Amino acid sequence: MDWHIHKAQTLHCELEVPGDKSISHRAVMLASLAQGSCVIRGFLPGEDCLSTMEAFRALGVNIERLAPTTLVIHGTSGKFHAPAGDLDCGNSGTTMRLLSGLLAAQPFESRLVGDASLSKRPMKRVIEPLARMGAHIEAETRPDRPPLKVHGGSLKAIDYVSPVASAQVKSAILLAGLFAEGSTSVSEPNLSRDHTERMFEYFGISVKRSGLRASVEGGQRPQPRDFRVPGDISSAAFWIVAAAVRPGWRLRLKQVGLNPSRTGLLGILTRMGARVREFEHSNLGEPIGTLEIEGAALKATRIEGKEIPNVIDELPILAVAAALAEGTTIIADAAELRVKETDRLAAIASHLKAMGVNVVEHPDGLEITGRKSLQGATLDSLGDHRIAMAFAIAGLFADSETVITGTECVNTSYPGFYEVLQKVLAHRLGADPLVISQEPEEAIEV
Ligand code: S3P
C-alpha cells in the first residue's frame, strides 16, 4: 500500500503508542525460560515479536494469546523441544541473534531463516562469541549470513570483549551464559540498551553490572512473574519529532518506556531547542511514564560517540529533525546504520536529497543542512519500517504531496501507525486536542 501525505496544519495530541519491540521479544523469551507461568501485558503485536512468539511455540512452549497484547506463557525452565521445521525469524534481527544464544545450549539442531533483508545482515557478531563458548553455528550461504544452522550442546563461560556496542550481541551471550558453567561476562565499547540486564533482575536472575560490563552466573532460571511492556519510545519518536520541530505544536505521550539507555533522543531534541518534560510513574522492571513535548525553531547539533547506541533506531527520524533545523547537523560514528533493515545512511541521504535537502554522506555518518520546509517526493521504504515512518513524518512538512511506497514493512514494529497519521492529517488548527489511546485490556485470571 502507498501512503499519500500532505502538509499538516498542526499537531496537538495526547497519544499512547504500542508496546516496546525490544522488551516484547525479551518478555516472551524470559517467560518461556521461566519455572512456571507468566502473564505478559502490553505485548507488541507487530510481526517481529510475533516471529519470536511463533518460534517459542515451535520449540514446545505453550503460549496462549488471550488478546492481541496479552499473552500467558507457560515456561519450560529452559528445556525446549527440537522444532519440526525451520524457525522463521522474518525481518527480525533481534529474534535471530537472541535465539542463536538460547539454541546454542539446547541438545538438538535447529535452523534459523529470515526474509530477504534479514538474510543480508551480518551474523558473525554472534557466531564468533558463541563458538568460543563451545557452540557450533554454521552460516549456510556466505561466511556470516543467514540461514543459520545451530548445533546446540554444552557451553562454557567466556569473558567477551565485544567490538560493537550491540544489545543483540550482548543479549545473545548473556542468554547463552544462563546455560554455561561458571560466570559469563560481556563488555561493550559503549552502553547499548540494557533491557536484558533489567529484565533478568526483574525475573529474579542475578546479574553483576559494572560500567560497560555485565556478568551472569550459569544455571539460573527466571522466576515466574507477570510483566507489563511499556509503550515503545522508538515508535513514539516519530510523533515526538513531528511535535518538536514547529513552535506551538504540542504532544503528550502516556505509558511510554523511559529507560535511560533509550531516551537519548530527548536530550538531543532539548539541545536543539525543543521543550521536553519527563515524568516517571512506575518502575516494575522498566521505567514507564509520561512525556510532554513543545515544539520550537530547532538549531543544528552534533550526534556522535557514545550517544549513538542510545539513538541507533531514532537516527532516521532525527535526520528529519535535522533537515528542518537551522544550520548543519553532523551525525558521526554511526556506520552500524549500514547493516540495519536496509543501509539507513544511504537511504536517509537519498530520500532527504529527493526532498530538496543538502546532505553529504560519509562512511559513518551524514551532514544535513536544514531548511524551512521540504519538497514532496515519491520515496520507497526499501523494506525498512523506520525509513517508511521517518519519511512519512517528513511529508507533514513538505510543500507538495509525499508518497511512501512499500509500507507493509511498518507492521513489523508499529501496526496502526498510518491510522494515527491520517488522524493527524485531518486535524485542524483550533480543534480540540487529538486523543489516541491503545485498546484497554480486559482483566484476566490465570
Ligand atoms: C535491538 C537492538 C538494536 C536495535 C534493534 C533492537 C534489541 O540493535 O537497533 O532495533 O532489541 O536488542 P543492535 O543491538 O544490533 O544495535
Tab-separated table of C-alpha atoms and ligand atoms in Angstrom:
chain	number	residue	atom	x	y	z
A	1	MET	CA	0.000	0.000	0.000
A	2	ASP	CA	1.161	3.547	-0.792
A	3	TRP	CA	0.726	6.377	1.677
A	4	HIS	CA	-0.208	9.836	0.358
A	5	ILE	CA	0.823	12.606	2.716
A	6	HIS	CA	0.307	16.343	2.598
A	7	LYS	CA	1.401	19.224	4.767
A	8	ALA	CA	-0.011	19.117	8.323
A	9	GLN	CA	-1.722	22.186	9.797
A	10	THR	CA	-0.895	21.441	13.392
A	11	LEU	CA	-0.062	18.742	15.904
A	12	HIS	CA	-1.759	18.942	19.277
A	13	CYS	CA	-2.182	15.475	20.544
A	14	GLU	CA	-2.345	13.106	23.513
A	15	LEU	CA	-1.115	9.716	22.433
A	16	GLU	CA	-0.275	6.181	23.510
A	17	VAL	CA	1.924	4.009	21.312
A	18	PRO	CA	2.053	0.193	21.035
A	19	GLY	CA	4.348	-1.908	23.226
A	20	ASP	CA	8.122	-1.763	23.046
A	21	LYS	CA	9.566	-4.121	20.446
A	22	SER	CA	12.854	-4.945	22.214
A	23	ILE	CA	11.084	-5.534	25.514
A	24	SER	CA	8.291	-7.640	23.953
A	25	HIS	CA	10.875	-10.021	22.432
A	26	ARG	CA	12.636	-10.395	25.765
A	27	ALA	CA	9.395	-10.818	27.707
A	28	VAL	CA	8.495	-13.834	25.534
A	29	MET	CA	11.999	-15.253	25.936
A	30	LEU	CA	12.276	-14.842	29.701
A	31	ALA	CA	8.742	-16.128	30.310
A	32	SER	CA	9.475	-19.145	28.066
A	33	LEU	CA	12.583	-19.862	30.154
A	34	ALA	CA	10.739	-19.387	33.456
A	35	GLN	CA	9.948	-22.078	36.001
A	36	GLY	CA	6.173	-21.501	35.775
A	37	SER	CA	3.541	-19.315	34.066
A	38	CYS	CA	3.733	-15.564	33.377
A	39	VAL	CA	1.155	-13.072	32.094
A	40	ILE	CA	2.627	-10.533	29.689
A	41	ARG	CA	0.532	-7.409	29.092
A	42	GLY	CA	1.147	-4.676	26.549
A	43	PHE	CA	2.913	-7.116	24.172
A	44	LEU	CA	3.608	-5.564	20.757
A	45	PRO	CA	1.508	-7.423	18.173
A	46	GLY	CA	3.968	-6.465	15.428
A	47	GLU	CA	5.355	-9.028	13.004
A	48	ASP	CA	8.844	-9.082	14.567
A	49	CYS	CA	7.568	-10.010	18.021
A	50	LEU	CA	5.058	-12.463	16.558
A	51	SER	CA	8.037	-14.193	14.875
A	52	THR	CA	9.590	-14.604	18.323
A	53	MET	CA	6.318	-15.880	19.785
A	54	GLU	CA	5.876	-18.438	16.982
A	55	ALA	CA	9.488	-19.598	17.299
A	56	PHE	CA	8.982	-20.394	21.000
A	57	ARG	CA	5.728	-22.188	20.222
A	58	ALA	CA	7.683	-24.258	17.666
A	59	LEU	CA	10.173	-25.040	20.457
A	60	GLY	CA	7.349	-26.536	22.508
A	61	VAL	CA	6.343	-23.591	24.725
A	62	ASN	CA	2.621	-23.272	25.391
A	63	ILE	CA	1.742	-19.622	24.693
A	64	GLU	CA	-1.900	-18.574	24.994
A	65	ARG	CA	-2.856	-15.336	23.295
A	66	LEU	CA	-5.808	-14.034	25.323
A	67	ALA	CA	-5.937	-10.709	23.476
A	68	PRO	CA	-3.704	-9.177	20.778
A	69	THR	CA	-1.495	-7.700	23.502
A	70	THR	CA	-1.953	-10.227	26.333
A	71	LEU	CA	-0.029	-13.497	26.481
A	72	VAL	CA	0.013	-16.251	29.066
A	73	ILE	CA	3.278	-18.112	28.705
A	74	HIS	CA	3.860	-21.443	30.425
A	75	GLY	CA	7.631	-21.540	30.881
A	76	THR	CA	9.638	-24.731	30.448
A	77	SER	CA	12.605	-23.948	32.754
A	78	GLY	CA	14.784	-23.684	29.666
A	79	LYS	CA	14.035	-27.154	28.285
A	80	PHE	CA	12.814	-26.852	24.712
A	81	HIS	CA	11.792	-29.447	22.101
A	82	ALA	CA	13.524	-29.823	18.764
A	83	PRO	CA	11.400	-27.859	16.265
A	84	ALA	CA	9.681	-29.802	13.471
A	85	GLY	CA	10.911	-27.363	10.801
A	86	ASP	CA	12.839	-24.125	10.264
A	87	LEU	CA	12.404	-21.310	12.785
A	88	ASP	CA	11.303	-18.307	10.731
A	89	CYS	CA	12.644	-15.042	12.167
A	90	GLY	CA	11.005	-12.958	9.405
A	91	ASN	CA	12.536	-9.466	9.326
A	92	SER	CA	13.751	-9.578	12.910
A	93	GLY	CA	17.462	-9.408	13.740
A	94	THR	CA	16.624	-9.499	17.459
A	95	THR	CA	14.775	-12.809	17.044
A	96	MET	CA	17.607	-14.431	15.114
A	97	ARG	CA	20.515	-13.195	17.220
A	98	LEU	CA	18.959	-13.747	20.661
A	99	LEU	CA	17.559	-17.147	19.668
A	100	SER	CA	21.030	-18.187	18.464
A	101	GLY	CA	22.274	-17.659	22.021
A	102	LEU	CA	19.492	-19.727	23.551
A	103	LEU	CA	19.597	-22.510	20.972
A	104	ALA	CA	23.370	-22.805	21.273
A	105	ALA	CA	22.747	-24.581	24.597
A	106	GLN	CA	19.928	-26.926	23.508
A	107	PRO	CA	20.718	-30.594	22.847
A	108	PHE	CA	19.361	-30.539	19.270
A	109	GLU	CA	19.924	-28.934	15.928
A	110	SER	CA	17.841	-26.033	14.656
A	111	ARG	CA	17.792	-23.908	11.525
A	112	LEU	CA	17.041	-20.174	11.651
A	113	VAL	CA	15.815	-18.473	8.489
A	114	GLY	CA	14.742	-14.917	7.668
A	115	ASP	CA	13.329	-12.738	4.908
A	116	ALA	CA	15.417	-11.162	2.117
A	117	SER	CA	16.519	-8.215	4.322
A	118	LEU	CA	17.484	-10.347	7.339
A	119	SER	CA	19.319	-12.775	5.020
A	120	LYS	CA	21.736	-9.945	4.180
A	121	ARG	CA	22.562	-8.994	7.777
A	122	PRO	CA	25.844	-9.952	9.486
A	123	MET	CA	25.730	-12.817	11.985
A	124	LYS	CA	29.447	-13.243	12.711
A	125	ARG	CA	28.973	-10.907	15.662
A	126	VAL	CA	27.017	-13.674	17.453
A	127	ILE	CA	28.529	-16.766	15.766
A	128	GLU	CA	32.040	-15.900	16.927
A	129	PRO	CA	31.423	-15.408	20.688
A	130	LEU	CA	29.012	-18.353	20.816
A	131	ALA	CA	31.651	-20.543	19.114
A	132	ARG	CA	34.068	-19.512	21.863
A	133	MET	CA	31.518	-20.821	24.357
A	134	GLY	CA	31.626	-24.169	22.546
A	135	ALA	CA	28.617	-23.822	20.222
A	136	HIS	CA	28.778	-24.765	16.600
A	137	ILE	CA	26.827	-22.393	14.358
A	138	GLU	CA	27.058	-22.553	10.589
A	139	ALA	CA	26.041	-19.729	8.278
A	140	GLU	CA	24.828	-21.663	5.252
A	141	THR	CA	25.339	-19.353	2.316
A	142	ARG	CA	28.055	-16.739	2.736
A	143	PRO	CA	30.602	-16.626	5.559
A	144	ASP	CA	28.294	-14.960	8.070
A	145	ARG	CA	24.799	-14.503	6.622
A	146	PRO	CA	21.566	-16.426	7.435
A	147	PRO	CA	20.180	-19.087	7.272
A	148	LEU	CA	21.975	-20.302	10.397
A	149	LYS	CA	22.246	-23.920	11.459
A	150	VAL	CA	22.719	-24.133	15.224
A	151	HIS	CA	24.167	-27.402	16.554
A	152	GLY	CA	23.486	-26.953	20.263
A	153	GLY	CA	25.377	-28.547	23.132
A	154	SER	CA	27.040	-27.860	26.446
A	155	LEU	CA	28.615	-24.429	26.829
A	156	LYS	CA	31.489	-22.965	28.804
A	157	ALA	CA	31.553	-19.441	30.241
A	158	ILE	CA	33.556	-16.718	28.488
A	159	ASP	CA	34.680	-13.190	29.230
A	160	TYR	CA	33.920	-11.465	25.938
A	161	VAL	CA	35.020	-8.000	24.835
A	162	SER	CA	32.585	-7.075	22.079
A	163	PRO	CA	33.917	-4.904	19.254
A	164	VAL	CA	30.406	-3.437	18.699
A	165	ALA	CA	28.002	-1.714	21.083
A	166	SER	CA	25.102	-4.050	20.303
A	167	ALA	CA	22.352	-5.114	22.676
A	168	GLN	CA	21.627	-8.043	20.391
A	169	VAL	CA	25.178	-9.379	20.737
A	170	LYS	CA	25.278	-8.706	24.484
A	171	SER	CA	21.896	-10.387	24.991
A	172	ALA	CA	22.731	-13.462	22.893
A	173	ILE	CA	25.810	-14.069	25.061
A	174	LEU	CA	24.057	-13.401	28.381
A	175	LEU	CA	21.194	-15.747	27.422
A	176	ALA	CA	23.714	-18.453	26.451
A	177	GLY	CA	25.524	-17.699	29.738
A	178	LEU	CA	22.458	-18.877	31.681
A	179	PHE	CA	23.281	-22.372	30.377
A	180	ALA	CA	27.090	-22.241	30.692
A	181	GLU	CA	29.181	-23.488	33.562
A	182	GLY	CA	30.630	-20.545	35.524
A	183	SER	CA	30.302	-16.801	35.065
A	184	THR	CA	29.855	-15.341	31.560
A	185	SER	CA	30.739	-11.666	31.020
A	186	VAL	CA	30.325	-9.234	28.138
A	187	SER	CA	31.945	-5.801	27.865
A	188	GLU	CA	30.925	-3.362	25.167
A	189	PRO	CA	32.632	-0.231	23.832
A	190	ASN	CA	29.617	1.978	24.702
A	191	LEU	CA	26.457	1.151	26.611
A	192	SER	CA	23.732	-0.343	24.401
A	193	ARG	CA	20.137	-0.736	25.587
A	194	ASP	CA	20.089	-2.702	28.850
A	195	HIS	CA	16.671	-4.385	28.726
A	196	THR	CA	18.108	-7.876	29.062
A	197	GLU	CA	20.014	-6.971	32.227
A	198	ARG	CA	16.992	-5.192	33.765
A	199	MET	CA	14.596	-7.974	32.845
A	200	PHE	CA	16.965	-10.635	34.202
A	201	GLU	CA	16.855	-8.797	37.524
A	202	TYR	CA	13.070	-8.399	37.428
A	203	PHE	CA	12.657	-12.124	36.764
A	204	GLY	CA	14.971	-12.980	39.691
A	205	ILE	CA	18.208	-13.707	37.819
A	206	SER	CA	21.202	-12.079	39.424
A	207	VAL	CA	23.376	-10.012	37.035
A	208	LYS	CA	26.520	-8.147	38.026
A	209	ARG	CA	26.889	-4.820	36.230
A	210	SER	CA	29.823	-2.523	36.405
A	211	GLY	CA	30.194	0.234	33.829
A	212	LEU	CA	30.218	-1.329	30.381
A	213	ARG	CA	30.441	-4.917	31.653
A	214	ALA	CA	27.645	-7.325	32.583
A	215	SER	CA	28.100	-10.857	34.000
A	216	VAL	CA	25.731	-13.691	34.704
A	217	GLU	CA	26.291	-16.945	36.594
A	218	GLY	CA	25.233	-20.090	34.719
A	219	GLY	CA	22.456	-22.376	35.934
A	220	GLN	CA	19.957	-19.626	36.868
A	221	ARG	CA	16.386	-19.654	35.518
A	222	PRO	CA	13.770	-16.864	35.606
A	223	GLN	CA	11.126	-16.948	38.341
A	224	PRO	CA	7.558	-16.766	37.027
A	225	ARG	CA	6.484	-13.097	37.148
A	226	ASP	CA	3.780	-11.081	35.428
A	227	PHE	CA	5.110	-8.204	33.377
A	228	ARG	CA	3.845	-5.082	31.610
A	229	VAL	CA	5.573	-3.926	28.433
A	230	PRO	CA	5.781	-0.116	28.223
A	231	GLY	CA	4.960	1.858	25.051
A	232	ASP	CA	7.844	1.918	22.582
A	233	ILE	CA	9.851	5.143	22.748
A	234	SER	CA	11.240	4.329	19.288
A	235	SER	CA	7.679	4.370	17.890
A	236	ALA	CA	6.856	7.478	19.924
A	237	ALA	CA	9.972	9.118	18.425
A	238	PHE	CA	8.178	9.765	15.118
A	239	TRP	CA	5.490	11.841	16.845
A	240	ILE	CA	7.967	13.413	19.253
A	241	VAL	CA	9.981	14.815	16.346
A	242	ALA	CA	6.821	15.872	14.490
A	243	ALA	CA	5.801	17.959	17.522
A	244	ALA	CA	9.309	19.212	18.304
A	245	VAL	CA	10.091	20.954	15.007
A	246	ARG	CA	7.338	23.599	14.962
A	247	PRO	CA	6.720	26.338	17.570
A	248	GLY	CA	3.280	25.942	19.149
A	249	TRP	CA	2.915	22.228	18.344
A	250	ARG	CA	2.409	20.004	21.356
A	251	LEU	CA	2.352	16.344	22.285
A	252	ARG	CA	1.672	14.408	25.471
A	253	LEU	CA	2.673	10.743	25.439
A	254	LYS	CA	1.358	8.352	28.067
A	255	GLN	CA	2.575	4.937	29.257
A	256	VAL	CA	5.856	5.171	27.376
A	257	GLY	CA	9.130	3.447	28.283
A	258	LEU	CA	11.706	5.829	29.757
A	259	ASN	CA	14.710	3.520	30.071
A	260	PRO	CA	17.704	5.907	30.020
A	261	SER	CA	19.513	3.655	27.533
A	262	ARG	CA	16.732	4.512	25.049
A	263	THR	CA	15.895	8.184	25.714
A	264	GLY	CA	18.898	9.843	24.023
A	265	LEU	CA	16.511	11.370	21.501
A	266	LEU	CA	15.007	13.576	24.213
A	267	GLY	CA	18.375	15.073	25.196
A	268	ILE	CA	19.233	15.730	21.560
A	269	LEU	CA	15.936	17.485	20.826
A	270	THR	CA	16.324	19.550	24.013
A	271	ARG	CA	19.811	20.564	22.844
A	272	MET	CA	18.268	21.564	19.503
A	273	GLY	CA	15.772	23.827	21.312
A	274	ALA	CA	12.600	21.774	21.914
A	275	ARG	CA	10.967	21.707	25.344
A	276	VAL	CA	10.774	18.180	26.724
A	277	ARG	CA	9.471	17.085	30.129
A	278	GLU	CA	9.624	13.552	31.549
A	279	PHE	CA	7.527	12.162	34.428
A	280	GLU	CA	8.287	8.618	35.581
A	281	HIS	CA	5.246	6.906	37.123
A	282	SER	CA	6.338	3.339	37.772
A	283	ASN	CA	9.360	1.111	37.540
A	284	LEU	CA	8.488	-2.565	37.570
A	285	GLY	CA	11.472	-3.867	35.674
A	286	GLU	CA	11.364	-0.973	33.217
A	287	PRO	CA	10.621	2.712	33.920
A	288	ILE	CA	7.282	3.879	32.466
A	289	GLY	CA	5.926	7.425	32.412
A	290	THR	CA	4.599	10.441	30.542
A	291	LEU	CA	6.394	12.792	28.170
A	292	GLU	CA	5.430	16.313	27.169
A	293	ILE	CA	6.939	17.934	24.098
A	294	GLU	CA	6.599	21.545	22.962
A	295	GLY	CA	7.935	22.478	19.549
A	296	ALA	CA	10.403	25.245	18.702
A	297	ALA	CA	12.511	26.521	15.821
A	298	LEU	CA	15.278	23.917	16.165
A	299	LYS	CA	19.022	24.502	15.813
A	300	ALA	CA	21.554	22.056	14.334
A	301	THR	CA	23.638	19.790	16.587
A	302	ARG	CA	26.300	17.020	16.570
A	303	ILE	CA	25.305	13.427	17.296
A	304	GLU	CA	28.275	11.085	17.733
A	305	GLY	CA	30.304	8.790	20.001
A	306	LYS	CA	28.639	7.184	22.971
A	307	GLU	CA	25.312	8.841	22.189
A	308	ILE	CA	24.941	6.731	19.012
A	309	PRO	CA	23.892	3.341	20.525
A	310	ASN	CA	21.275	5.176	22.593
A	311	VAL	CA	19.608	6.593	19.445
A	312	ILE	CA	20.518	3.850	16.979
A	313	ASP	CA	16.874	3.331	15.930
A	314	GLU	CA	15.995	7.041	16.116
A	315	LEU	CA	18.646	8.327	13.691
A	316	PRO	CA	16.324	8.231	10.639
A	317	ILE	CA	13.761	10.462	12.370
A	318	LEU	CA	16.491	12.619	13.961
A	319	ALA	CA	17.807	13.167	10.426
A	320	VAL	CA	14.361	14.520	9.519
A	321	ALA	CA	14.548	16.866	12.546
A	322	ALA	CA	17.984	17.986	11.303
A	323	ALA	CA	16.539	18.643	7.829
A	324	LEU	CA	14.113	21.130	9.418
A	325	ALA	CA	16.585	22.772	11.829
A	326	GLU	CA	18.673	25.872	11.267
A	327	GLY	CA	22.291	25.031	10.391
A	328	THR	CA	24.237	21.869	9.596
A	329	THR	CA	23.793	18.819	11.816
A	330	ILE	CA	26.616	16.273	11.933
A	331	ILE	CA	25.928	12.590	12.591
A	332	ALA	CA	29.163	10.567	13.031
A	333	ASP	CA	30.295	7.137	14.369
A	334	ALA	CA	27.089	5.614	13.006
A	335	ALA	CA	28.403	3.027	10.497
A	336	GLU	CA	26.155	0.442	12.235
A	337	LEU	CA	23.249	2.057	10.368
A	338	ARG	CA	24.581	0.470	7.185
A	339	VAL	CA	23.724	-3.038	8.481
A	340	LYS	CA	20.173	-2.422	9.724
A	341	GLU	CA	16.995	-3.473	7.849
A	342	THR	CA	18.477	-1.518	4.935
A	343	ASP	CA	21.580	0.679	4.611
A	344	ARG	CA	19.974	3.522	6.538
A	345	LEU	CA	22.718	6.097	5.907
A	346	ALA	CA	22.309	5.652	2.136
A	347	ALA	CA	18.503	5.627	2.405
A	348	ILE	CA	18.360	8.792	4.532
A	349	ALA	CA	20.800	10.616	2.226
A	350	SER	CA	18.967	9.736	-0.993
A	351	HIS	CA	15.477	10.415	0.405
A	352	LEU	CA	16.417	13.755	2.010
A	353	LYS	CA	18.078	14.825	-1.246
A	354	ALA	CA	14.867	13.941	-3.105
A	355	MET	CA	13.060	16.299	-0.687
A	356	GLY	CA	15.440	19.143	-1.583
A	357	VAL	CA	17.797	18.885	1.399
A	358	ASN	CA	21.546	19.393	1.148
A	359	VAL	CA	23.159	16.196	2.528
A	360	VAL	CA	26.749	14.941	2.494
A	361	GLU	CA	27.139	11.196	3.094
A	362	HIS	CA	30.224	9.847	4.907
A	363	PRO	CA	31.147	6.193	5.546
A	364	ASP	CA	29.982	6.540	9.169
A	365	GLY	CA	27.564	9.421	9.088
A	366	LEU	CA	25.846	12.382	7.469
A	367	GLU	CA	25.986	16.177	7.304
A	368	ILE	CA	22.499	17.585	6.926
A	369	THR	CA	21.781	21.258	6.291
A	370	GLY	CA	18.291	22.187	7.404
A	371	ARG	CA	15.700	24.260	5.550
A	372	LYS	CA	12.332	25.797	6.483
A	373	SER	CA	10.223	23.272	4.595
A	374	LEU	CA	10.748	20.254	2.362
A	375	GLN	CA	9.731	19.318	-1.187
A	376	GLY	CA	7.279	16.457	-1.675
A	377	ALA	CA	8.657	13.331	-3.372
A	378	THR	CA	7.820	9.693	-4.057
A	379	LEU	CA	10.011	7.591	-1.758
A	380	ASP	CA	10.318	3.853	-1.318
A	381	SER	CA	10.518	2.321	2.162
A	382	LEU	CA	13.271	-0.016	0.882
A	383	GLY	CA	11.550	-2.617	3.062
A	384	ASP	CA	12.587	-0.714	6.208
A	385	HIS	CA	9.847	0.235	8.672
A	386	ARG	CA	11.771	3.134	10.205
A	387	ILE	CA	12.612	4.643	6.815
A	388	ALA	CA	8.907	4.468	5.844
A	389	MET	CA	7.759	6.164	9.074
A	390	ALA	CA	10.547	8.772	9.233
A	391	PHE	CA	9.776	9.965	5.707
A	392	ALA	CA	6.027	9.881	6.281
A	393	ILE	CA	6.695	12.398	9.087
A	394	ALA	CA	8.946	14.400	6.733
A	395	GLY	CA	5.934	14.551	4.384
A	396	LEU	CA	3.993	16.521	7.046
A	397	PHE	CA	6.456	19.385	6.435
A	398	ALA	CA	6.596	19.241	2.615
A	399	ASP	CA	5.051	21.881	0.343
A	400	SER	CA	3.672	19.293	-2.094
A	401	GLU	CA	2.437	15.696	-1.811
A	402	THR	CA	4.772	12.964	-0.491
A	403	VAL	CA	4.103	9.333	-1.436
A	404	ILE	CA	5.678	6.467	0.512
A	405	THR	CA	5.653	3.126	-1.315
A	406	GLY	CA	6.204	-0.362	0.141
A	407	THR	CA	4.705	0.499	3.529
A	408	GLU	CA	3.745	-3.060	4.615
A	409	CYS	CA	7.068	-3.322	6.481
A	410	VAL	CA	5.720	-0.886	9.106
A	411	ASN	CA	3.731	-3.773	10.600
A	412	THR	CA	6.988	-5.208	11.939
A	413	SER	CA	7.130	-2.567	14.681
A	414	TYR	CA	4.136	-0.202	14.587
A	415	PRO	CA	0.796	-1.647	13.473
A	416	GLY	CA	-1.655	1.283	13.372
A	417	PHE	CA	0.906	3.976	12.516
A	418	TYR	CA	-0.901	5.035	9.339
A	419	GLU	CA	-4.258	5.350	11.126
A	420	VAL	CA	-2.658	7.785	13.587
A	421	LEU	CA	-1.042	9.651	10.692
A	422	GLN	CA	-4.395	10.041	8.953
A	423	LYS	CA	-5.917	11.493	12.129
A	424	VAL	CA	-3.013	13.941	12.421
A	425	LEU	CA	-3.508	14.963	8.768
A	426	ALA	CA	-7.229	15.547	9.313
A	427	HIS	CA	-6.672	17.607	12.478
A	428	ARG	CA	-7.399	21.300	12.081
A	429	LEU	CA	-5.968	24.323	13.865
A	430	GLY	CA	-8.187	25.399	16.771
A	431	ALA	CA	-9.847	21.965	17.151
A	432	ASP	CA	-9.734	20.078	20.480
A	433	PRO	CA	-6.524	18.082	21.003
A	434	LEU	CA	-6.495	14.678	19.334
A	435	VAL	CA	-6.614	11.815	21.830
A	436	ILE	CA	-5.375	8.424	20.653
A	437	SER	CA	-5.203	5.518	23.135
A	438	GLN	CA	-4.262	1.874	22.858
A	439	GLU	CA	-7.095	-0.656	23.321
A	440	PRO	CA	-7.943	-1.130	27.018
A	441	GLU	CA	-7.067	-4.616	28.262
A	442	GLU	CA	-9.513	-6.959	29.908
A	443	ALA	CA	-8.786	-8.140	33.423
A	444	ILE	CA	-7.852	-11.813	33.278
A	445	GLU	CA	-7.372	-14.532	35.829
A	446	VAL	CA	-4.899	-17.315	35.211
B	1	S3P	C1	17.732	-4.227	19.493
B	1	S3P	C2	18.981	-3.704	19.469
B	1	S3P	C3	19.458	-2.769	18.437
B	1	S3P	C4	18.301	-2.139	17.673
B	1	S3P	C5	17.243	-3.122	17.296
B	1	S3P	C6	16.706	-3.848	18.510
B	1	S3P	C7	17.397	-5.183	20.559
B	1	S3P	O1	20.286	-3.481	17.533
B	1	S3P	O2	18.767	-1.485	16.520
B	1	S3P	O3	16.162	-2.464	16.641
B	1	S3P	O4	16.204	-5.461	20.779
B	1	S3P	O5	18.321	-5.687	21.224
B	1	S3P	P1	21.845	-3.713	17.877
B	1	S3P	O6	21.896	-4.213	19.249
B	1	S3P	O7	22.342	-4.734	16.906
B	1	S3P	O8	22.474	-2.367	17.684
